[in-house]
Coordinates of C-alpha atoms in Angstrom, one line a residue:
V1 CA -50.9 35.0 -76.2
V2 CA -48.5 32.7 -74.5
S3 CA -45.5 33.2 -72.2
D4 CA -43.6 30.0 -72.5
K5 CA -40.8 28.8 -74.8
S6 CA -43.2 28.4 -77.8
R7 CA -43.3 32.2 -78.0
D8 CA -39.5 32.3 -78.2
A9 CA -39.5 29.7 -80.9
A10 CA -42.2 31.6 -82.8
A11 CA -40.1 34.7 -82.8
V12 CA -37.1 32.9 -84.3
L13 CA -39.3 31.1 -86.8
V14 CA -41.1 34.2 -88.0
S15 CA -37.8 36.1 -88.4
K16 CA -36.4 33.3 -90.5
F17 CA -39.6 33.2 -92.6
I18 CA -39.9 37.0 -93.1
T19 CA -36.3 37.3 -94.3
R20 CA -36.6 34.7 -97.0
P21 CA -36.2 36.3 -100.5
D22 CA -39.6 35.1 -101.7
V23 CA -41.5 36.4 -98.6
R24 CA -39.5 39.5 -97.9
Q25 CA -40.9 41.8 -100.5
K26 CA -44.6 40.8 -99.9
R27 CA -44.8 40.4 -96.2
T28 CA -42.0 42.3 -94.4
A29 CA -43.8 45.7 -94.3
D30 CA -47.1 44.2 -93.2
F31 CA -45.3 42.2 -90.5
L32 CA -43.4 45.2 -89.1
D33 CA -46.6 47.4 -89.2
W34 CA -48.5 44.8 -87.2
T35 CA -45.5 44.3 -84.7
L36 CA -45.0 48.1 -84.1
S37 CA -48.8 48.7 -83.9
T38 CA -49.1 45.9 -81.3
L39 CA -46.1 47.2 -79.4
S40 CA -47.5 50.8 -79.3
K41 CA -50.9 49.6 -78.0
S42 CA -49.4 47.4 -75.3
S43 CA -48.4 48.6 -71.8
F44 CA -45.8 47.2 -69.6
Q45 CA -48.0 48.2 -66.6
T46 CA -50.1 45.0 -67.1
I47 CA -49.1 41.3 -67.1
E48 CA -50.8 40.7 -70.4
G49 CA -49.1 43.7 -72.0
T50 CA -45.7 42.6 -70.7
I51 CA -46.2 39.2 -72.3
V52 CA -47.2 40.7 -75.6
M53 CA -44.3 43.2 -75.6
D54 CA -41.9 40.5 -74.8
G55 CA -42.9 38.5 -77.9
M56 CA -42.9 41.6 -80.2
L57 CA -39.4 42.7 -79.0
Q58 CA -38.0 39.2 -79.5
A59 CA -39.5 39.0 -83.0
L60 CA -38.0 42.4 -83.9
A61 CA -34.6 41.5 -82.5
Q62 CA -34.5 38.2 -84.3
F63 CA -35.6 40.0 -87.6
F64 CA -32.8 42.5 -87.4
K65 CA -30.3 39.7 -86.5
H66 CA -31.2 37.4 -89.4
G67 CA -32.1 39.9 -92.1
K68 CA -29.7 41.4 -94.5
R69 CA -28.6 44.9 -93.8
E70 CA -29.9 46.4 -97.0
D71 CA -33.3 44.8 -96.4
C72 CA -33.6 46.0 -92.8
L73 CA -32.2 49.5 -93.2
P74 CA -35.4 51.1 -94.6
Y75 CA -37.3 50.1 -91.5
A76 CA -34.7 50.8 -88.8
S77 CA -35.5 54.5 -88.2
T78 CA -39.2 53.7 -87.8
V79 CA -38.6 50.9 -85.3
L80 CA -36.2 53.0 -83.3
E81 CA -38.7 55.8 -83.1
C82 CA -41.4 53.4 -81.9
L83 CA -39.0 51.9 -79.3
D84 CA -38.2 55.4 -78.0
N85 CA -41.9 56.0 -77.5
C86 CA -42.3 52.8 -75.5
K87 CA -40.0 54.1 -72.8
L88 CA -38.9 50.6 -71.8
F89 CA -36.2 52.0 -69.4
E90 CA -39.1 53.1 -67.2
S91 CA -40.4 49.5 -66.9
N92 CA -39.9 47.4 -63.9
Q93 CA -39.7 44.3 -66.1
T94 CA -36.0 43.2 -66.4
I95 CA -36.6 41.1 -69.5
L96 CA -38.3 44.0 -71.4
R97 CA -35.4 46.4 -70.7
K98 CA -32.9 43.7 -71.7
L99 CA -34.8 43.0 -75.0
G100 CA -35.0 46.8 -75.6
V101 CA -31.2 47.1 -75.3
K102 CA -30.8 44.0 -77.5
L103 CA -33.0 45.5 -80.2
V104 CA -31.4 48.9 -80.0
Q105 CA -27.9 47.5 -80.6
R106 CA -29.3 45.4 -83.6
L107 CA -30.7 48.7 -85.0
G108 CA -27.3 50.4 -84.5
L109 CA -25.6 47.6 -86.3
T110 CA -28.1 48.0 -89.1
F111 CA -27.4 51.7 -89.4
L112 CA -23.6 51.2 -89.7
K113 CA -21.8 49.4 -92.5
P114 CA -20.4 46.0 -91.5
K115 CA -16.8 46.9 -91.8
V116 CA -14.0 45.8 -89.5
A117 CA -12.2 48.9 -88.2
K118 CA -8.8 49.3 -89.7
W119 CA -7.6 51.3 -86.7
R120 CA -8.3 48.6 -84.1
Y121 CA -5.4 47.2 -82.1
Q122 CA -4.5 43.6 -83.0
R123 CA -1.9 41.5 -81.1
G124 CA 0.4 39.2 -83.0
F125 CA 1.2 38.7 -86.7
R126 CA -0.9 37.6 -89.7
S127 CA 1.9 35.3 -90.7
L128 CA 1.7 31.9 -89.0
A129 CA 5.4 31.4 -89.5
A130 CA 6.1 34.7 -87.8
N131 CA 3.9 33.8 -84.9
L132 CA 5.6 30.4 -84.5
Q133 CA 9.1 32.0 -84.6
F134 CA 7.9 34.6 -82.0
S135 CA 6.5 32.0 -79.6
S136 CA 9.7 29.8 -79.9
G137 CA 11.8 32.8 -78.8
G138 CA 13.5 33.3 -82.1
L139 CA 12.5 36.9 -82.3
I140 CA 12.7 39.7 -79.8
P141 CA 9.2 40.9 -79.2
Q142 CA 8.4 43.9 -81.3
K143 CA 5.8 46.5 -80.3
T144 CA 2.8 45.7 -82.4
E145 CA 0.7 48.9 -82.2
N146 CA -2.4 49.2 -84.3
I147 CA -1.6 46.4 -86.7
S148 CA -4.3 46.7 -89.3
I149 CA -6.2 43.8 -90.9
D150 CA -4.3 44.5 -94.2
T151 CA -1.5 47.0 -94.1
G152 CA -1.5 47.1 -97.9
E153 CA -5.0 48.6 -98.0
E154 CA -5.5 52.3 -97.8
E155 CA -7.2 53.9 -94.9
E156 CA -10.9 53.2 -94.9
E157 CA -12.9 55.8 -96.8
E158 CA -14.8 58.3 -94.8
Y159 CA -18.6 57.8 -94.7
D160 CA -21.4 59.6 -93.0
I161 CA -22.5 58.3 -89.6
P162 CA -26.4 58.3 -89.4
G163 CA -27.8 60.7 -86.8
E164 CA -29.6 57.8 -85.1
I165 CA -26.3 56.3 -84.0
E166 CA -26.0 59.0 -81.3
N167 CA -29.4 58.0 -79.9
V168 CA -28.5 54.3 -80.0
I169 CA -25.2 54.8 -78.2
E170 CA -26.9 57.0 -75.6
Q171 CA -29.4 54.3 -74.9
L172 CA -26.6 51.7 -74.6
L173 CA -24.7 53.9 -72.2
I174 CA -27.9 54.2 -70.1
G175 CA -28.2 50.5 -70.2
L176 CA -24.7 50.1 -68.7
K177 CA -26.1 51.7 -65.5
D178 CA -29.2 49.5 -65.3
K179 CA -30.1 47.9 -62.0
D180 CA -30.1 44.4 -63.5
T181 CA -27.0 42.5 -64.6
I182 CA -28.4 41.0 -67.8
V183 CA -29.4 44.4 -69.1
R184 CA -25.9 45.8 -68.3
W185 CA -24.2 42.8 -69.9
S186 CA -26.3 43.1 -73.1
A187 CA -25.5 46.9 -73.2
A188 CA -21.8 46.2 -72.8
K189 CA -21.8 43.8 -75.7
G190 CA -23.7 46.3 -77.8
V191 CA -21.2 49.0 -77.0
G192 CA -18.4 46.7 -78.1
R193 CA -20.1 45.7 -81.4
L194 CA -21.0 49.2 -82.4
T195 CA -17.7 50.8 -81.5
G196 CA -16.0 48.3 -83.9
R197 CA -17.8 49.9 -86.8
L198 CA -17.1 53.6 -85.9
P199 CA -14.3 55.8 -87.1
K200 CA -11.4 56.2 -84.7
E201 CA -12.3 59.6 -83.4
L202 CA -15.9 58.7 -82.6
A203 CA -14.9 55.4 -81.1
D204 CA -12.5 57.3 -78.7
D205 CA -15.5 59.4 -77.7
V206 CA -17.4 56.3 -76.8
V207 CA -14.5 55.1 -74.7
G208 CA -14.5 58.4 -72.9
S209 CA -18.2 58.1 -72.2
V210 CA -17.7 54.6 -70.8
L211 CA -14.9 56.0 -68.5
D212 CA -17.4 58.5 -67.2
C213 CA -19.2 55.6 -65.5
F214 CA -16.2 55.3 -63.1
S215 CA -16.8 58.2 -60.7
F216 CA -17.6 57.8 -57.0
Q217 CA -20.9 59.7 -57.6
E218 CA -22.0 56.8 -59.7
T219 CA -23.6 53.6 -58.3
D220 CA -22.1 50.2 -58.2
N221 CA -24.3 49.3 -61.2
A222 CA -22.5 51.9 -63.3
W223 CA -19.1 50.6 -62.2
H224 CA -20.1 47.1 -63.1
G225 CA -21.5 48.0 -66.5
G226 CA -18.4 50.2 -67.2
C227 CA -16.1 47.3 -66.4
L228 CA -18.0 44.9 -68.7
A229 CA -17.9 47.5 -71.5
L230 CA -14.2 48.0 -71.1
A231 CA -13.6 44.3 -71.2
E232 CA -15.6 44.0 -74.4
L233 CA -13.7 46.9 -76.0
G234 CA -10.4 45.5 -74.9
R235 CA -11.2 42.0 -76.1
R236 CA -12.1 43.3 -79.5
G237 CA -9.0 45.5 -79.9
L238 CA -11.0 48.7 -79.7
L239 CA -9.3 50.1 -76.6
L240 CA -6.1 51.5 -78.0
P241 CA -2.8 51.3 -76.0
S242 CA -2.8 55.1 -75.7
R243 CA -5.9 54.8 -73.5
L244 CA -4.4 52.3 -71.1
S245 CA -3.0 55.1 -68.9
D246 CA -6.6 56.2 -68.3
V247 CA -8.1 52.8 -68.0
V248 CA -5.7 50.9 -65.7
P249 CA -6.1 53.2 -62.7
V250 CA -9.9 52.8 -63.0
I251 CA -9.6 49.0 -63.1
L252 CA -7.3 49.0 -60.1
K253 CA -10.0 50.9 -58.1
G254 CA -12.6 48.5 -59.4
L255 CA -10.6 45.5 -58.0
T256 CA -11.0 46.9 -54.5
Y257 CA -14.5 48.5 -54.9
D258 CA -16.5 47.9 -51.8
E259 CA -19.3 50.3 -50.7
K260 CA -21.0 49.9 -47.4
R261 CA -24.8 49.9 -47.7
G262 CA -26.8 49.3 -44.5
A263 CA -25.5 46.3 -42.6
C264 CA -23.5 44.9 -45.5
S265 CA -21.8 46.2 -48.6
V266 CA -22.1 46.1 -52.4
G267 CA -19.4 45.8 -55.0
S268 CA -18.6 42.1 -55.4
N269 CA -19.9 42.2 -58.9
V270 CA -17.7 45.2 -59.7
R271 CA -14.6 43.4 -58.4
D272 CA -15.5 40.3 -60.4
S273 CA -16.0 42.3 -63.6
A274 CA -12.7 44.2 -63.0
C275 CA -11.0 40.7 -62.9
Y276 CA -12.7 40.0 -66.2
V277 CA -11.2 43.2 -67.7
C278 CA -7.7 42.1 -66.5
W279 CA -8.3 38.7 -68.1
A280 CA -9.4 40.3 -71.4
F281 CA -6.4 42.6 -71.4
A282 CA -4.0 39.6 -70.9
R283 CA -5.4 38.1 -74.2
A284 CA -5.6 41.4 -76.1
Y285 CA -2.4 43.3 -75.6
D286 CA 1.3 42.7 -76.4
P287 CA 3.5 42.4 -73.3
L288 CA 5.3 45.6 -74.2
E289 CA 2.1 47.5 -74.1
L290 CA 1.2 46.4 -70.5
K291 CA 4.8 46.5 -69.3
P292 CA 4.4 50.0 -67.5
F293 CA 1.5 48.7 -65.6
V294 CA 2.6 45.1 -64.8
N295 CA 3.5 45.6 -61.2
Q296 CA 0.4 47.5 -60.4
I297 CA -1.9 44.9 -62.0
A298 CA 0.0 41.9 -60.6
S299 CA -0.2 43.3 -57.0
A300 CA -3.9 44.3 -57.4
L301 CA -4.9 40.9 -58.8
I302 CA -3.0 38.8 -56.2
I303 CA -4.4 41.0 -53.4
A304 CA -7.9 40.3 -54.7
A305 CA -7.2 36.6 -55.1
I306 CA -6.0 36.4 -51.4
F307 CA -7.9 39.0 -49.4
D308 CA -11.3 39.4 -51.1
R309 CA -14.2 38.5 -48.9
D310 CA -16.1 36.7 -51.7
V311 CA -15.0 33.4 -53.0
N312 CA -16.1 34.1 -56.6
C313 CA -14.0 37.3 -56.7
R314 CA -11.0 35.4 -55.3
R315 CA -11.3 32.8 -57.9
A316 CA -11.9 35.3 -60.7
A317 CA -8.8 37.2 -59.6
S318 CA -6.8 34.0 -59.5
A319 CA -7.9 33.0 -63.0
A320 CA -7.1 36.5 -64.3
F321 CA -3.6 36.3 -62.7
Q322 CA -3.0 32.9 -64.2
E323 CA -4.1 34.2 -67.7
N324 CA -1.7 37.1 -67.4
V325 CA 1.1 34.8 -66.3
G326 CA 0.5 32.6 -69.3
R327 CA -0.2 35.2 -72.0
Q328 CA 2.0 38.0 -70.8
G329 CA 4.8 36.2 -69.0
T330 CA 5.9 39.4 -67.3
F331 CA 4.2 39.1 -63.8
P332 CA 6.9 38.9 -61.1
H333 CA 7.3 35.3 -59.8
G334 CA 4.1 34.4 -61.7
I335 CA 4.6 30.6 -62.1
D336 CA 5.5 30.2 -58.4
I337 CA 2.5 32.1 -57.3
V338 CA 0.1 30.5 -59.7
T339 CA 1.0 27.0 -58.4
T340 CA 0.2 28.1 -54.8
A341 CA -2.7 30.5 -55.3
D342 CA -4.6 28.5 -57.8
Y343 CA -8.4 28.4 -58.4
F344 CA -9.0 25.7 -55.7
A345 CA -6.5 26.9 -53.1
V346 CA -8.2 30.4 -52.9
G347 CA -11.5 28.7 -52.1
N348 CA -10.7 28.6 -48.4
R349 CA -10.7 32.1 -46.9
A350 CA -8.7 31.2 -43.8
N351 CA -6.1 29.5 -45.9
C352 CA -5.8 32.6 -48.1
F353 CA -5.4 35.1 -45.2
L354 CA -3.1 33.0 -43.0
N355 CA -1.1 30.8 -45.3
I356 CA -1.1 31.8 -49.0
S357 CA -0.5 35.5 -48.0
V358 CA 2.7 34.6 -46.2
Y359 CA 4.0 32.7 -49.2
V360 CA 3.2 35.5 -51.7
A361 CA 4.5 38.2 -49.4
G362 CA 7.8 36.4 -49.4
F363 CA 8.4 37.9 -52.8
P364 CA 9.5 41.5 -52.2
E365 CA 7.5 43.0 -55.1
Y366 CA 4.2 42.2 -53.3
T367 CA 5.1 42.5 -49.5
Q368 CA 4.5 46.2 -49.0
S369 CA 1.4 46.4 -51.2
M370 CA -0.2 43.5 -49.3
I371 CA 0.4 45.1 -45.9
D372 CA -0.9 48.5 -47.2
H373 CA -4.0 46.9 -48.5
L374 CA -4.7 45.2 -45.1
I375 CA -4.2 48.5 -43.3
N376 CA -6.2 50.7 -45.7
M377 CA -9.0 48.4 -46.8
K378 CA -9.4 45.4 -44.5
I379 CA -9.0 46.4 -40.8
N380 CA -11.9 48.8 -41.3
H381 CA -14.1 46.3 -43.1
W382 CA -17.7 46.0 -42.1
D383 CA -17.4 42.2 -41.6
S384 CA -15.8 41.5 -38.2
V385 CA -14.5 38.1 -39.4
I386 CA -12.5 39.9 -42.1
R387 CA -11.1 42.3 -39.5
E388 CA -10.0 39.5 -37.3
F389 CA -8.4 37.6 -40.2
S390 CA -6.6 40.8 -41.3
A391 CA -5.1 41.2 -37.9
E392 CA -3.9 37.6 -37.9
A393 CA -2.5 38.1 -41.4
L394 CA -0.6 41.1 -40.3
H395 CA 0.9 39.0 -37.5
N396 CA 2.1 36.5 -40.1
L397 CA 3.5 39.2 -42.4
T398 CA 5.3 41.3 -39.8
P399 CA 8.5 39.1 -39.8
L400 CA 8.8 39.8 -43.6
A401 CA 9.0 43.6 -43.2
P402 CA 9.6 44.5 -39.5
E403 CA 11.2 47.9 -40.3
Y404 CA 8.3 49.0 -42.5
I405 CA 5.8 47.8 -39.9
T406 CA 7.4 49.7 -37.0
R407 CA 8.2 52.8 -39.1
E408 CA 5.0 53.2 -41.1
V409 CA 2.3 50.9 -40.0
L410 CA 2.2 51.2 -36.2
P411 CA 2.3 55.0 -36.1
K412 CA -0.7 54.9 -38.5
L413 CA -2.6 52.3 -36.4
L414 CA -2.3 53.9 -33.0
P415 CA -4.5 57.0 -33.8
L416 CA -7.0 54.7 -35.5
A417 CA -7.3 52.5 -32.4
V418 CA -8.8 55.4 -30.5
G419 CA -10.6 56.9 -33.5
I420 CA -14.3 57.7 -33.9
D421 CA -15.3 54.9 -36.3
L422 CA -16.3 51.7 -34.5
H423 CA -15.2 49.2 -37.1
T424 CA -11.9 50.9 -37.8
R425 CA -11.2 51.2 -34.1
H426 CA -11.9 47.5 -33.6
G427 CA -9.7 46.4 -36.4
A428 CA -6.9 48.7 -35.5
I429 CA -6.8 47.5 -31.9
L430 CA -6.6 43.8 -33.0
A431 CA -3.9 44.7 -35.6
C432 CA -1.8 46.5 -32.9
A433 CA -2.1 43.5 -30.7
E434 CA -1.1 41.0 -33.3
I435 CA 1.7 43.1 -34.7
T436 CA 3.2 43.8 -31.3
H437 CA 3.1 40.1 -30.5
A438 CA 4.8 39.2 -33.8
L439 CA 7.5 41.8 -33.2
S440 CA 8.2 40.4 -29.7
L441 CA 8.6 36.9 -31.1
L442 CA 11.0 38.2 -33.8
A443 CA 13.0 40.1 -31.1
E444 CA 13.1 36.9 -29.0
E445 CA 14.3 34.9 -32.0
K446 CA 17.1 37.4 -32.6
K447 CA 17.8 37.6 -28.8
R448 CA 16.9 41.2 -28.5
F449 CA 14.6 43.2 -26.3
I450 CA 11.2 44.4 -27.6
S451 CA 12.4 48.0 -27.3
F452 CA 14.7 47.3 -30.3
Y453 CA 11.5 47.6 -32.5
L454 CA 9.2 49.7 -30.3
D455 CA 10.3 53.1 -29.1
E456 CA 9.0 54.9 -26.1
K457 CA 6.3 56.8 -28.0
T458 CA 4.8 53.6 -29.4
L459 CA 4.8 51.9 -26.0
E460 CA 3.0 54.9 -24.5
G461 CA 0.5 54.8 -27.4
L462 CA -0.3 51.1 -26.7
K463 CA -0.9 51.9 -23.0
Q464 CA -3.2 54.8 -23.9
I465 CA -5.6 52.7 -25.9
H466 CA -7.4 51.3 -22.9
L467 CA -7.2 54.6 -20.9
E468 CA -8.7 56.6 -23.8
L469 CA -11.5 54.1 -24.4
R470 CA -12.4 54.0 -20.7
H471 CA -12.3 57.8 -20.4
R472 CA -14.7 58.2 -23.4
Q473 CA -16.9 55.4 -22.0
L474 CA -16.6 53.4 -25.1
Y475 CA -17.0 50.1 -23.3
R476 CA -20.7 50.7 -23.0
G477 CA -23.5 49.6 -25.3
L478 CA -23.3 47.6 -28.5
G479 CA -20.0 49.2 -29.4
G480 CA -18.6 48.1 -26.1
E481 CA -19.4 44.5 -27.1
L482 CA -16.7 44.9 -29.8
M483 CA -14.3 46.9 -27.7
R484 CA -14.2 44.6 -24.7
P485 CA -12.9 41.5 -26.5
A486 CA -10.6 43.6 -28.7
V487 CA -8.9 45.2 -25.7
C488 CA -8.8 41.9 -23.8
T489 CA -6.9 40.5 -26.8
L490 CA -4.6 43.5 -26.7
I491 CA -3.9 42.9 -23.0
E492 CA -3.2 39.2 -23.7
K493 CA -0.8 39.9 -26.6
L494 CA 1.0 42.7 -24.8
S495 CA 1.5 40.4 -21.8
L496 CA 2.7 37.6 -23.9
S497 CA 5.1 40.1 -25.6
K498 CA 6.6 40.8 -22.1
M499 CA 6.1 44.6 -22.4
P500 CA 8.1 46.5 -19.7
F501 CA 5.0 47.5 -17.8
R502 CA 5.8 45.8 -14.5
K503 CA 4.5 47.8 -11.5
D504 CA 3.0 50.3 -14.0
P505 CA -0.4 51.7 -13.1
I506 CA -1.7 50.4 -16.4
I507 CA -1.7 46.9 -15.0
D508 CA -4.4 47.8 -12.5
D509 CA -6.4 49.4 -15.2
W510 CA -6.2 46.3 -17.3
Q511 CA -7.2 44.2 -14.4
W512 CA -10.2 46.4 -13.8
L513 CA -11.4 45.8 -17.4
I514 CA -11.0 42.0 -17.1
N515 CA -13.0 42.0 -13.8
D516 CA -15.6 44.3 -15.3
C517 CA -16.0 42.0 -18.3
L518 CA -16.5 38.9 -16.0
Q519 CA -18.9 40.8 -13.8
S520 CA -21.0 42.2 -16.6
L521 CA -21.6 39.1 -18.7
H522 CA -25.3 39.0 -17.8
L523 CA -25.7 42.5 -19.2
I524 CA -24.2 41.6 -22.6
S525 CA -26.1 40.2 -25.6
S526 CA -26.0 36.4 -26.0
N527 CA -24.2 36.8 -29.4
S528 CA -21.1 38.4 -27.9
R529 CA -21.1 36.8 -24.4
Q530 CA -19.0 33.8 -25.2
Q531 CA -16.3 35.7 -27.1
I532 CA -16.0 38.3 -24.3
K533 CA -15.8 35.6 -21.6
E534 CA -13.1 33.7 -23.5
S535 CA -11.1 36.8 -24.3
A536 CA -11.2 38.1 -20.7
V537 CA -10.1 34.7 -19.3
S538 CA -7.2 34.4 -21.8
A539 CA -6.1 38.0 -21.0
L540 CA -6.2 37.2 -17.3
A541 CA -4.0 34.1 -17.7
A542 CA -1.4 36.0 -19.7
L543 CA -1.5 39.1 -17.4
C544 CA -1.0 37.0 -14.2
N545 CA 1.8 35.0 -15.7
E546 CA 3.8 38.1 -16.7
Y547 CA 3.1 40.7 -14.1
Y548 CA 1.9 39.1 -10.9
C549 CA 4.8 36.9 -10.0
N550 CA 7.4 38.3 -7.6
G551 CA 11.0 37.4 -7.7
E552 CA 10.6 34.5 -5.2
G553 CA 8.1 32.6 -7.4
G554 CA 5.1 33.7 -5.3
A555 CA 2.4 36.3 -5.7
N556 CA 2.1 39.8 -4.2
P557 CA -0.5 40.2 -1.4
A558 CA -2.5 42.6 -3.5
E559 CA -2.9 39.9 -6.3
Q560 CA -3.9 37.3 -3.7
D561 CA -7.1 39.3 -3.2
L562 CA -8.1 38.2 -6.7
L563 CA -8.7 34.7 -5.4
V564 CA -11.0 36.0 -2.6
Q565 CA -13.0 38.1 -5.1
Y566 CA -13.4 35.3 -7.6
I567 CA -14.3 32.7 -5.0
S568 CA -17.0 35.0 -3.6
G569 CA -18.4 35.5 -7.1
L570 CA -19.1 31.8 -7.5
Q571 CA -22.1 32.2 -5.2
S572 CA -23.6 35.0 -7.3
H573 CA -27.3 34.9 -8.2
E574 CA -26.4 35.6 -11.9
E575 CA -25.5 32.4 -13.8
M576 CA -23.1 34.3 -16.2
I577 CA -21.1 35.8 -13.4
R578 CA -20.6 32.3 -11.9
C579 CA -19.5 31.1 -15.4
G580 CA -17.0 34.0 -15.7
F581 CA -15.4 33.6 -12.3
S582 CA -15.3 29.8 -12.6
L583 CA -13.2 30.0 -15.8
A584 CA -11.1 32.8 -14.3
L585 CA -10.1 30.6 -11.3
G586 CA -9.3 27.8 -13.8
A587 CA -7.0 30.2 -15.7
L588 CA -4.9 31.4 -12.7
P589 CA -1.3 30.3 -12.7
K590 CA 0.3 28.0 -10.2
F591 CA 2.0 30.6 -8.0
L592 CA -1.4 32.3 -7.3
L593 CA -2.9 29.0 -6.2
K594 CA -0.1 28.2 -3.8
G595 CA -1.6 27.6 -0.3
K596 CA -5.1 28.2 -1.6
L597 CA -5.6 25.1 -3.7
Q598 CA -8.1 23.3 -1.3
E599 CA -10.1 26.5 -0.9
V600 CA -10.4 27.0 -4.6
L601 CA -11.3 23.3 -5.3
D602 CA -14.0 23.4 -2.6
A603 CA -15.5 26.6 -4.0
L604 CA -15.6 25.1 -7.5
K605 CA -17.0 21.9 -6.2
K606 CA -19.8 23.8 -4.5
A607 CA -20.5 25.7 -7.7
T608 CA -21.1 22.5 -9.6
L609 CA -23.9 21.4 -7.3
I610 CA -27.6 22.0 -7.8
S611 CA -28.8 24.1 -4.9
G612 CA -32.1 25.7 -4.0
G613 CA -33.9 24.3 -7.0
V614 CA -31.7 26.3 -9.3
S615 CA -30.0 24.3 -12.1
F616 CA -27.6 26.8 -13.6
A617 CA -26.3 24.2 -16.1
E618 CA -23.8 26.5 -17.9
S619 CA -22.2 27.6 -14.6
R620 CA -21.9 24.0 -13.5
R621 CA -20.3 23.0 -16.8
D622 CA -17.8 25.9 -16.5
G623 CA -17.1 24.9 -12.9
L624 CA -16.1 21.4 -14.0
K625 CA -13.9 22.8 -16.7
A626 CA -12.2 25.0 -14.1
V627 CA -11.6 22.1 -11.8
A628 CA -9.9 20.2 -14.6
R629 CA -7.7 23.2 -15.5
V630 CA -6.7 23.8 -11.9
C631 CA -5.7 20.2 -11.6
L632 CA -3.6 20.4 -14.8
T633 CA -2.0 23.7 -13.6
V634 CA -0.8 22.3 -10.2
G635 CA 0.0 18.9 -11.6
V636 CA -2.5 16.8 -9.7

């Protein structure tokens, strides 16, 4: 008993030998008796049993592959019965389950006559001249539904389907839901091969059973196996155009399938296989058949190519989009998009979210669907990087549809920004910040006030975000480590947007949050500390520039107290507090430093010295950064 490649070679050799005409009659029965007996006595519970079963299954699969149907048919029922008794689907060995599926489909092909289904859908013409004339534009495309292999032949004669076929197809459908990809892939190919030999009505039942894999009660494994099976059926012309109205909505869901599981999510394999289905459909169907679904498929594919988290899914979607553009020729602005969102361009995620998305959204057919996808699927994503990229992408897309953003998107985001789900709340706050800033830049460009785009209700909703979070104490704990930088970003963007909040009580509330972030840095985990510190300092700079300057170019007395507070914080016993207040002093605008420059520089200088045997390297570093920024601010 061996477990290396010599076993695989032996399986091929013995199958070739047993199927020879001069050996078949004398040795086939003995060989199968020995194989089935060995298979029945072996157990997949032991390593030796697994090795033996692997060899037996390979030999049987090769025998039913290379042997003639009439020679193999007498033994097929016996082999299937033995295989059922082995209960391979209960095994933890992936290779045994895969070989079991492979053997089952070989048995199914043995039970069925090797006829090409007359009912299958076939794109194009049998005549080479007609195809050439069609491709050169000489003919108007005609709908080619269910072109048979030979239209002159009569319908295929009815024949009885063996009862074992039901068992075979059931096992293949179970294989589509297996936990391992190679088993699902083998089952999908088996479903495609067997369906091609079934009558039309039974084949349609198989398609219906495959579509049952696509319910949200099923696991991601079932969705993946179902997509592979649909691609195989479509590629072989076994998925008739009448079924497209059932299949396309399922595939569109598959292109965005993403289920959270623990700290991450599953579904990248489902999205990848859904792209394969779209690729297969592009090659299988006439453009007129897919015409009712063109805009939906095009939007879904380009969204996956740009906004998917995984690079392999983005590349698969880009390849499927390119195949559809080439084969179908009906995708809106297909050539222009393919040259920009090609296989290599979509490899960089930042480039996809921030640059390619803007180019594609410039075509009106895709603008709204891209914005909707970001709002519905990406700002609540489990990965914080995706949420941040999505907010920045919305900033870039806002000038392309400002009316839609203000009328539909912002009213939807504001409740989410104070909602119960942490990830959704974080993404919605960032999106509100970026969209508002984009609208202000657009208003400035058109020489209008921000109130042209944002009504009183929206402005009040933006103010309420911080107040609501503070009231519900959502700045505490691990969730607070996401909320603090998000709201600081919101403060920064609203200040840069020149919101009409001067002398509004909300300014003091925002200042409280910035100060609290700087004073609490030592209580925050090291992973989030740097981001919170940078966000708070950026928010402080924008807030001071917009709301703390009086009409005479100076600062109000109340704001002057900030300097005193920050200078005193430089002598704190906590290193992180020193870091925060040092950078805060460096971020203050020139009018706040007026008359206090020497005092600020002396305090920062003192903070850069080693005193009392305490090094505080990070605070001394930030102190030097602050000195440099202060000098730049005042023009020294």
